[in-house]
Short mmCIF file of N, CA and C in Angstrom, two decimals:
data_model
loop_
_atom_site.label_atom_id
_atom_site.label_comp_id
_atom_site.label_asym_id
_atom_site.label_seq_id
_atom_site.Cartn_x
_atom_site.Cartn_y
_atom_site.Cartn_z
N UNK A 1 72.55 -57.84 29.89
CA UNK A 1 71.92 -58.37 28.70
C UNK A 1 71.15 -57.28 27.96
N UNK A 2 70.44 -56.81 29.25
CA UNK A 2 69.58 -55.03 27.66
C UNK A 2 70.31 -54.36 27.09
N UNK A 3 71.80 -54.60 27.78
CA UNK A 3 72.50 -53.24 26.84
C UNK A 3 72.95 -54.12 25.74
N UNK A 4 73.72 -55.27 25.69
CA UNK A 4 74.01 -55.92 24.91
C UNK A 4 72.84 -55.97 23.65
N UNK A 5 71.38 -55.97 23.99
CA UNK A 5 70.44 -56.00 23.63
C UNK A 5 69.79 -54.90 22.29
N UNK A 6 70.08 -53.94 23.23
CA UNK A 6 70.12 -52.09 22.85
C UNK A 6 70.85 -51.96 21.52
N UNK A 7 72.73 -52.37 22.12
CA UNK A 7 73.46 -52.06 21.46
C UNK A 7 73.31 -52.74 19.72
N UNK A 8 72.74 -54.24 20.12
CA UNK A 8 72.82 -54.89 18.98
C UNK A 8 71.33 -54.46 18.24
N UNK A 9 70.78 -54.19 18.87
CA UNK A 9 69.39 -53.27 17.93
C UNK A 9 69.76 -51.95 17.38
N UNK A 10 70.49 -51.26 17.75
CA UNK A 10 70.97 -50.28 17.27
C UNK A 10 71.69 -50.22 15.78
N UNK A 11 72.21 -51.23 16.41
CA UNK A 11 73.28 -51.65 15.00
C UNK A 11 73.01 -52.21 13.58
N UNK A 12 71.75 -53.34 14.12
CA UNK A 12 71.45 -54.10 13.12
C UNK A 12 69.76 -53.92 12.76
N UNK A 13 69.28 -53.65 13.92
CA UNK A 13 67.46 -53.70 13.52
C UNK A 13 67.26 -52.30 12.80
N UNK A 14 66.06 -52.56 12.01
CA UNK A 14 65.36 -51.71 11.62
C UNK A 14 64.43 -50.71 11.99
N UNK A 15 64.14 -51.28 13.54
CA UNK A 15 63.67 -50.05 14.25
C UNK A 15 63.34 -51.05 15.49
N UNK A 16 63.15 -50.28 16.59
CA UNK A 16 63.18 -50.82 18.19
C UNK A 16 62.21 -49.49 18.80
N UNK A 17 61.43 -50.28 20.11
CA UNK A 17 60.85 -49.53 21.17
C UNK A 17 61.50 -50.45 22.28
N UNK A 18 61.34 -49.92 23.25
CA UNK A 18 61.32 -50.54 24.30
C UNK A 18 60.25 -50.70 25.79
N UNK A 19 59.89 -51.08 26.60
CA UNK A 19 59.11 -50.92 27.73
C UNK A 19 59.79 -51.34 28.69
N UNK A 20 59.86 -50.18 29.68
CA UNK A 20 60.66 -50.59 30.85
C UNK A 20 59.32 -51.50 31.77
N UNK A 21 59.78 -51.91 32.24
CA UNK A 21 58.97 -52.98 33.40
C UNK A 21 58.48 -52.71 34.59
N UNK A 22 57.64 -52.18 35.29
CA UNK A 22 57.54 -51.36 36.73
C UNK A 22 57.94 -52.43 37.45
N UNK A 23 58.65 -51.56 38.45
CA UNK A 23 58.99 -52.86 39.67
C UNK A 23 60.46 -53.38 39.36
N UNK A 24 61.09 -53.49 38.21
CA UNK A 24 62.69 -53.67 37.96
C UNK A 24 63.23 -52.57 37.24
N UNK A 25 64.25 -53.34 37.51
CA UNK A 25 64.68 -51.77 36.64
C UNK A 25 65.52 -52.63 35.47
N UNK A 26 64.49 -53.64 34.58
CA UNK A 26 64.75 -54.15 33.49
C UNK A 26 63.57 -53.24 32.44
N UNK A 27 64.17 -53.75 31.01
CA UNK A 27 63.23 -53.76 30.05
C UNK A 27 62.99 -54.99 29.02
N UNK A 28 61.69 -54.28 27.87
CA UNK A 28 61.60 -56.04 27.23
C UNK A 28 61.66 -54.73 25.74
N UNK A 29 62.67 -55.13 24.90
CA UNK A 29 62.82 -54.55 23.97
C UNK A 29 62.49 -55.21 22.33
N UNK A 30 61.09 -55.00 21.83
CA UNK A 30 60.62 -55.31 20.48
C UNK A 30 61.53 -54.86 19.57
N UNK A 31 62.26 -55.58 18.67
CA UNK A 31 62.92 -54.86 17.38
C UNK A 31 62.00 -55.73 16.15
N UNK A 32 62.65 -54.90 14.75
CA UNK A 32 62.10 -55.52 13.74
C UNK A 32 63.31 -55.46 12.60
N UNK A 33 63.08 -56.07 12.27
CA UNK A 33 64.37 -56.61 10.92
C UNK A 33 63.69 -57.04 9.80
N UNK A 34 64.35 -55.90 8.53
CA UNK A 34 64.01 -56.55 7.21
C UNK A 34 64.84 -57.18 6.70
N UNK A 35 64.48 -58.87 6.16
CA UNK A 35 65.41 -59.96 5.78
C UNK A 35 64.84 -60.27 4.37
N UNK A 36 65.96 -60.96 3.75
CA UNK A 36 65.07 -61.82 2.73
C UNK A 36 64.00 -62.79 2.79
N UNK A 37 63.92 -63.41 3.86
CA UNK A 37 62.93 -64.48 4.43
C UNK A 37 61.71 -63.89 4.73
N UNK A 38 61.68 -62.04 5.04
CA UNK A 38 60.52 -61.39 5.41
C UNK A 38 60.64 -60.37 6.49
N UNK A 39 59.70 -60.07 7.31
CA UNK A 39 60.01 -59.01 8.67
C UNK A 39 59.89 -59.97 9.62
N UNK A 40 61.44 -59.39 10.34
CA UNK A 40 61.56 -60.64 11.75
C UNK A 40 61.29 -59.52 13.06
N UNK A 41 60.49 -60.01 14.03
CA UNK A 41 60.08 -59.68 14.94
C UNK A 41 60.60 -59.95 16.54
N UNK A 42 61.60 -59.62 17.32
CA UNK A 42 62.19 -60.09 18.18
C UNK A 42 61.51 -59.30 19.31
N UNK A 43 61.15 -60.19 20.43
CA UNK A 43 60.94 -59.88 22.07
C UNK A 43 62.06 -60.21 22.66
N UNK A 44 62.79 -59.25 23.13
CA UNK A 44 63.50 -59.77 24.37
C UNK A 44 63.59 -59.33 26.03
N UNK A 45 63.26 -59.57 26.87
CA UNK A 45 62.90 -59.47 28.22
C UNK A 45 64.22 -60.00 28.86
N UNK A 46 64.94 -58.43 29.69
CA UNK A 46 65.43 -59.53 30.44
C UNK A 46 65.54 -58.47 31.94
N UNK A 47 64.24 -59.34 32.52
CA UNK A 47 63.81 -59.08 33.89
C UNK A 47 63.43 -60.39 34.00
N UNK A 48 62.91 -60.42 35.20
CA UNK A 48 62.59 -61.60 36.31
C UNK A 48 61.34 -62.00 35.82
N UNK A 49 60.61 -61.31 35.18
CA UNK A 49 58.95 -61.99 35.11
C UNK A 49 58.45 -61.82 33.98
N UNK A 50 57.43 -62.52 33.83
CA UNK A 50 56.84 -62.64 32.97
C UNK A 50 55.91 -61.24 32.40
N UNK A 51 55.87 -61.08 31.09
CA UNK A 51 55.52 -59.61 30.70
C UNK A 51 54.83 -60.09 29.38
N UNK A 52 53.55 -59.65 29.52
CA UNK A 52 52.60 -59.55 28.14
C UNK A 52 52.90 -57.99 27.10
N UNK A 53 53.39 -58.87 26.42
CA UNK A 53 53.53 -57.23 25.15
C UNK A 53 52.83 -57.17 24.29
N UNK A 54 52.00 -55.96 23.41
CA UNK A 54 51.52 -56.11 22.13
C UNK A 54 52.70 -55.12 22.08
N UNK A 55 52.81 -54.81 20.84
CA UNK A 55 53.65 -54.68 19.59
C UNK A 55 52.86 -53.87 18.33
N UNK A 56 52.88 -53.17 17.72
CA UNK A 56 52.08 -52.74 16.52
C UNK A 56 53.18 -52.21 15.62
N UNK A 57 53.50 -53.52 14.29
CA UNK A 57 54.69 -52.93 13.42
C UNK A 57 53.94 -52.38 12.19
N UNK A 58 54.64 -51.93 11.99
CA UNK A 58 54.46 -51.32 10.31
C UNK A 58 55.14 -52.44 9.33
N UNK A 59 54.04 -53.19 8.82
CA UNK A 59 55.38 -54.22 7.57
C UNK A 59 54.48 -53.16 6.00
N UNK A 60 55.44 -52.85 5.64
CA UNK A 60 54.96 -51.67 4.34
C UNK A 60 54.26 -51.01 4.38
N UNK A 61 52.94 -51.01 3.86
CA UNK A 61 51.76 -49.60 4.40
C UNK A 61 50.78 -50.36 5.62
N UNK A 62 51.43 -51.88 5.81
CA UNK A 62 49.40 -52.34 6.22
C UNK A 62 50.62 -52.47 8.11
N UNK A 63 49.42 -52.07 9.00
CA UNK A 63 49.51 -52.04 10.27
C UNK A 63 49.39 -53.23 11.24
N UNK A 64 50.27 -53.82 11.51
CA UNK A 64 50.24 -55.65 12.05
C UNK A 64 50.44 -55.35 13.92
N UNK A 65 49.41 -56.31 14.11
CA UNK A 65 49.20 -56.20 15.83
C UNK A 65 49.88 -57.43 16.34
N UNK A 66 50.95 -57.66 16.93
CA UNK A 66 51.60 -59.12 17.48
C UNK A 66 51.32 -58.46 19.69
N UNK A 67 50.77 -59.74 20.02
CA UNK A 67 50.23 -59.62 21.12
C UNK A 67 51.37 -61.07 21.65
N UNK A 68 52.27 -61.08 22.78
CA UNK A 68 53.27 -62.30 23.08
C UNK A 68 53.32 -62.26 24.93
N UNK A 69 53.49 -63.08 25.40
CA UNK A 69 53.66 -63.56 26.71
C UNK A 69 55.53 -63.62 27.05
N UNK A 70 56.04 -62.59 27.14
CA UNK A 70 57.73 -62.92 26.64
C UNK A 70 58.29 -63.38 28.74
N UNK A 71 58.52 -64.68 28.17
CA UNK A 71 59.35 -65.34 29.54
C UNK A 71 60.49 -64.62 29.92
N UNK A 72 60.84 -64.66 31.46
CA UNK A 72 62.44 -63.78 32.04
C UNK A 72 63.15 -64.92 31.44
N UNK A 73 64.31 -63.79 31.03
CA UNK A 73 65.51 -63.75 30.45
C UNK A 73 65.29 -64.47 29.47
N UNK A 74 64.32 -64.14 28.35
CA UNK A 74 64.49 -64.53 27.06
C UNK A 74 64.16 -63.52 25.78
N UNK A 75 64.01 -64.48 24.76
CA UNK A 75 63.80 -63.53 23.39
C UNK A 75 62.95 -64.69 22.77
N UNK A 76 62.07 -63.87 22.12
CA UNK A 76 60.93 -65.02 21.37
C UNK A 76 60.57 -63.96 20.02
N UNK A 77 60.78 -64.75 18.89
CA UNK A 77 60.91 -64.10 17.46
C UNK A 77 59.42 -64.62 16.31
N UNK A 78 58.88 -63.41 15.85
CA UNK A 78 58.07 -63.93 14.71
C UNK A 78 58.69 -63.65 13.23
N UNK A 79 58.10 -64.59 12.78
CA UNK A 79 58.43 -63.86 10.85
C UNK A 79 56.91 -63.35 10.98
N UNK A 80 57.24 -62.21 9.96
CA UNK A 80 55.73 -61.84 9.71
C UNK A 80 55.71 -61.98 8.03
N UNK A 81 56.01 -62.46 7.59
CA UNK A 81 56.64 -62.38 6.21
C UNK A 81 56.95 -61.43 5.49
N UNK A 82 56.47 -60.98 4.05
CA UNK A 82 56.15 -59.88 3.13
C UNK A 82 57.72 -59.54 2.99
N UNK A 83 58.72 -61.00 2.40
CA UNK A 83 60.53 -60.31 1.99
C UNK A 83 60.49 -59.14 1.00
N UNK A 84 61.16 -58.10 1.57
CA UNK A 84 61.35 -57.41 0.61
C UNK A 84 60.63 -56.01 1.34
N UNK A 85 59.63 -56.06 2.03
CA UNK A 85 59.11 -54.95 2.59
C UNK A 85 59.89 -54.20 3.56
N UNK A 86 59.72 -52.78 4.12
CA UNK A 86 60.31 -52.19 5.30
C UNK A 86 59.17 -52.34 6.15
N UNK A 87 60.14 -52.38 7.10
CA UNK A 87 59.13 -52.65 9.04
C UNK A 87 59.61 -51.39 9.80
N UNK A 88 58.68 -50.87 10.41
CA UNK A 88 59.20 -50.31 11.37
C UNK A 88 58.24 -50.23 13.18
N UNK A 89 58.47 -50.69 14.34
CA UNK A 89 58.04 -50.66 15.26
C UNK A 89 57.42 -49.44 15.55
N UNK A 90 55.67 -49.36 15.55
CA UNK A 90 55.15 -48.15 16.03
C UNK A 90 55.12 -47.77 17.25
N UNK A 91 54.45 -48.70 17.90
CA UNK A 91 54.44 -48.75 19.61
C UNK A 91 54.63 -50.03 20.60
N UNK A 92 54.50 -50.05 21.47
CA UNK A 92 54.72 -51.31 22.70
C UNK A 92 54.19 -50.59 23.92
N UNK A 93 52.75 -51.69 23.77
CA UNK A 93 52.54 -51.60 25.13
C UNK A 93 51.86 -52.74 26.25
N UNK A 94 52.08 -52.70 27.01
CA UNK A 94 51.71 -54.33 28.45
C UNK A 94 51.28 -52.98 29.66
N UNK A 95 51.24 -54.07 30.38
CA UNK A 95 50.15 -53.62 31.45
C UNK A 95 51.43 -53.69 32.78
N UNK A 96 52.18 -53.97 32.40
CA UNK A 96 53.97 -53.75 33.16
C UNK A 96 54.21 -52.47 32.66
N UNK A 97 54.08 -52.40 31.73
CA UNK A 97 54.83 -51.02 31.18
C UNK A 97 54.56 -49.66 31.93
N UNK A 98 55.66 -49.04 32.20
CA UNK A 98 55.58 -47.41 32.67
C UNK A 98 55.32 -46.50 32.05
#
């Protein structure tokens, strides 16, 4: 699923970090996407446990903090709005993270 994950962030997002997970040898990978609807924000985790992420995107000049609880083997998405702006993922970091 991360590579599937990877691959499709690669392709389509606007920018990605990732945090590997201590203890698996999974990761939980933040991307960001500029849409017409606004900046979309995707968590996806796919390890066994539960992993607290903050996130710090760039939506145009102003600096946005998203703080999420991302469940194993899922993906949990924000709009942050502002259509029309560029996003780009500054950092990711949890208290899992290596």
């Amino acid at each position: 699923m991360c590579l599937s994950v990877i691959c499709f962030a690669s392709v389509y997002a606007d920018d990605y970090k990732t945090c590997r997970v201590s203890g698996t040898t999974g990761t939980v990978v933040v991307n960001s996407f500029d849409s017409d609807d606004g900046v979309i924000v995707t968590f996806a985790n796919d390890t066994d446990q539960y992993v607290n992420i903050t996130a710090k995107v760039y939506v145009g000049s102003s600096l946005r903090t998203i703080t999420k609880m991302v469940p194993p083997h899922s993906e949990t998405t924000v709009n942050l709005g502002s259509p029309g702006a560029k996003s780009s993922v500054s950092s990711v970091v949890g208290s899992k993270c290596d």
